[in-house]
PDB file of C-alpha atoms in Angstrom:
ATOM      1  CA  MET G1389       0.000   0.000   0.000  1.00 47.00           C
ATOM      2  CA  ALA G1390       1.398   3.407  -1.017  1.00 54.00           C
ATOM      3  CA  GLN G1391       2.195   5.872   1.714  1.00 61.00           C
ATOM      4  CA  ASN G1392       0.766   9.366   1.681  1.00 65.00           C
ATOM      5  CA  LEU G1393       4.051  11.243   1.720  1.00 58.00           C
ATOM      6  CA  PRO G1394       4.195  15.030   1.704  1.00 64.00           C
ATOM      7  CA  ALA G1395       4.572  16.371  -1.848  1.00 58.00           C
ATOM      8  CA  GLN G1396       8.220  17.375  -1.317  1.00 53.00           C
ATOM      9  CA  GLN G1397       9.104  13.760  -0.443  1.00 75.00           C
ATOM     10  CA  LYS G1398       7.474  12.175  -3.491  1.00 85.00           C
ATOM     11  CA  THR G1399       9.596  11.289  -6.505  1.00 93.00           C
ATOM     12  CA  VAL G1400       8.392  12.700  -9.805  1.00 95.00           C
ATOM     13  CA  CYS G1401       8.877  10.662 -12.988  1.00 97.00           C
ATOM     14  CA  ILE G1402       9.128  12.604 -16.242  1.00 97.00           C
ATOM     15  CA  ILE G1403       8.852  10.727 -19.513  1.00 97.00           C
ATOM     16  CA  GLY G1404      10.888  12.320 -22.276  1.00 96.00           C
ATOM     17  CA  ALA G1405      14.164  14.229 -22.080  1.00 95.00           C
ATOM     18  CA  GLY G1406      13.344  16.771 -24.742  1.00 91.00           C
ATOM     19  CA  LEU G1407      13.403  20.462 -23.910  1.00 90.00           C
ATOM     20  CA  THR G1408      10.134  20.381 -21.967  1.00 93.00           C
ATOM     21  CA  GLY G1409      11.094  17.290 -19.952  1.00 96.00           C
ATOM     22  CA  LEU G1410      14.547  18.664 -19.170  1.00 95.00           C
ATOM     23  CA  VAL G1411      13.175  22.020 -18.017  1.00 95.00           C
ATOM     24  CA  ALA G1412      10.494  20.330 -15.889  1.00 96.00           C
ATOM     25  CA  ALA G1413      13.124  18.097 -14.262  1.00 96.00           C
ATOM     26  CA  TYR G1414      15.405  21.085 -13.648  1.00 96.00           C
ATOM     27  CA  ARG G1415      12.640  23.187 -12.080  1.00 95.00           C
ATOM     28  CA  LEU G1416      11.426  20.336  -9.859  1.00 95.00           C
ATOM     29  CA  ALA G1417      14.961  19.458  -8.726  1.00 94.00           C
ATOM     30  CA  ARG G1418      15.563  23.123  -7.829  1.00 93.00           C
ATOM     31  CA  GLN G1419      12.470  22.877  -5.616  1.00 92.00           C
ATOM     32  CA  GLY G1420      14.077  19.950  -3.807  1.00 91.00           C
ATOM     33  CA  ARG G1421      12.047  17.227  -5.496  1.00 92.00           C
ATOM     34  CA  ALA G1422      13.549  13.856  -6.396  1.00 94.00           C
ATOM     35  CA  VAL G1423      13.228  13.409 -10.157  1.00 96.00           C
ATOM     36  CA  ILE G1424      13.513  10.413 -12.447  1.00 97.00           C
ATOM     37  CA  LEU G1425      13.865  11.397 -16.109  1.00 96.00           C
ATOM     38  CA  LEU G1426      13.201   8.665 -18.677  1.00 97.00           C
ATOM     39  CA  GLU G1427      14.248   8.912 -22.320  1.00 96.00           C
ATOM     40  CA  SER G1428      13.753   6.318 -25.063  1.00 95.00           C
ATOM     41  CA  THR G1429      16.782   7.383 -27.118  1.00 90.00           C
ATOM     42  CA  LEU G1430      20.480   7.333 -26.264  1.00 89.00           C
ATOM     43  CA  GLU G1431      20.746  11.113 -25.802  1.00 88.00           C
ATOM     44  CA  ALA G1432      18.653  13.838 -24.254  1.00 91.00           C
ATOM     45  CA  GLY G1433      17.512  16.807 -26.297  1.00 88.00           C
ATOM     46  CA  GLY G1434      14.445  15.668 -28.196  1.00 88.00           C
ATOM     47  CA  MET G1435      14.028  17.500 -31.484  1.00 83.00           C
ATOM     48  CA  ALA G1436      17.027  19.700 -30.668  1.00 82.00           C
ATOM     49  CA  ALA G1437      19.448  16.770 -30.207  1.00 86.00           C
ATOM     50  CA  THR G1438      22.446  16.862 -32.514  1.00 85.00           C
ATOM     51  CA  PHE G1439      25.044  14.650 -34.156  1.00 87.00           C
ATOM     52  CA  PRO G1440      28.615  15.521 -35.199  1.00 89.00           C
ATOM     53  CA  LEU G1441      29.142  16.631 -38.785  1.00 88.00           C
ATOM     54  CA  GLY G1442      32.700  17.633 -39.549  1.00 91.00           C
ATOM     55  CA  GLN G1443      33.770  20.358 -37.103  1.00 92.00           C
ATOM     56  CA  THR G1444      30.219  21.216 -36.062  1.00 85.00           C
ATOM     57  CA  ARG G1445      26.993  19.560 -34.949  1.00 83.00           C
ATOM     58  CA  LEU G1446      23.687  19.289 -36.815  1.00 81.00           C
ATOM     59  CA  GLU G1447      20.193  18.735 -35.421  1.00 79.00           C
ATOM     60  CA  HIS G1448      18.587  15.348 -36.026  1.00 79.00           C
ATOM     61  CA  ILE G1449      15.337  17.150 -36.811  1.00 79.00           C
ATOM     62  CA  TYR G1450      15.152  20.763 -37.957  1.00 71.00           C
ATOM     63  CA  HIS G1451      14.481  22.719 -34.777  1.00 72.00           C
ATOM     64  CA  HIS G1452      15.477  26.147 -33.574  1.00 73.00           C
ATOM     65  CA  PHE G1453      14.447  29.088 -31.463  1.00 77.00           C
ATOM     66  CA  PHE G1454      14.298  32.770 -32.200  1.00 82.00           C
ATOM     67  CA  THR G1455      15.740  35.866 -30.547  1.00 85.00           C
ATOM     68  CA  SER G1456      12.136  36.622 -29.518  1.00 91.00           C
ATOM     69  CA  ASP G1457      11.935  33.392 -27.424  1.00 89.00           C
ATOM     70  CA  THR G1458      12.650  35.318 -24.225  1.00 92.00           C
ATOM     71  CA  HIS G1459      11.747  32.529 -21.778  1.00 92.00           C
ATOM     72  CA  LEU G1460      14.246  30.172 -23.386  1.00 89.00           C
ATOM     73  CA  ILE G1461      16.937  32.864 -23.470  1.00 91.00           C
ATOM     74  CA  GLU G1462      16.311  33.598 -19.766  1.00 93.00           C
ATOM     75  CA  LEU G1463      16.723  29.875 -19.006  1.00 92.00           C
ATOM     76  CA  VAL G1464      20.020  29.796 -20.926  1.00 91.00           C
ATOM     77  CA  GLU G1465      21.209  32.767 -18.860  1.00 94.00           C
ATOM     78  CA  GLU G1466      19.987  31.169 -15.596  1.00 93.00           C
ATOM     79  CA  LEU G1467      22.039  28.079 -16.433  1.00 93.00           C
ATOM     80  CA  GLY G1468      25.082  30.251 -17.175  1.00 94.00           C
ATOM     81  CA  LEU G1469      25.266  29.055 -20.778  1.00 90.00           C
ATOM     82  CA  GLN G1470      24.857  32.374 -22.585  1.00 91.00           C
ATOM     83  CA  ASN G1471      28.443  32.156 -23.894  1.00 93.00           C
ATOM     84  CA  LYS G1472      27.433  28.997 -25.787  1.00 85.00           C
ATOM     85  CA  LEU G1473      24.411  30.628 -27.433  1.00 83.00           C
ATOM     86  CA  SER G1474      24.885  31.899 -30.965  1.00 81.00           C
ATOM     87  CA  TYR G1475      22.580  32.888 -33.765  1.00 78.00           C
ATOM     88  CA  HIS G1476      23.120  31.907 -37.364  1.00 76.00           C
ATOM     89  CA  GLU G1477      21.488  32.850 -40.633  1.00 78.00           C
ATOM     90  CA  THR G1478      18.843  30.233 -41.285  1.00 71.00           C
ATOM     91  CA  ARG G1479      19.071  27.908 -44.251  1.00 72.00           C
ATOM     92  CA  ASP G1480      17.133  24.756 -45.007  1.00 72.00           C
ATOM     93  CA  ALA G1481      18.743  21.593 -46.312  1.00 73.00           C
ATOM     94  CA  LEU G1482      18.261  17.848 -46.262  1.00 76.00           C
ATOM     95  CA  TYR G1483      21.242  15.678 -45.310  1.00 76.00           C
ATOM     96  CA  SER G1484      20.960  12.022 -46.292  1.00 82.00           C
ATOM     97  CA  ASP G1485      23.140   8.924 -46.556  1.00 83.00           C
ATOM     98  CA  GLY G1486      26.335  10.393 -45.016  1.00 76.00           C
TER      99      GLY G1486
END
């Protein structure tokens, strides 16, 4: 029989380590919650996950954010990652078979 633990003592399970799952896990952990994050692929990142291509990395699925996405930019700054954020001119292409 499950115990009725106070909310702060319950473990939260998040399914999916895409951007939304990662942010939810981060926010809950900062509140002191125990978090289990489950992902079906080998890497976190969801649609923004990347693979190496030459000297750079390329997204598995075309995905980006804009300079107007202020909440995401604030999160990047909160995490201290603003020096890793860069904006590039957008171009569309399809990469297939190596």
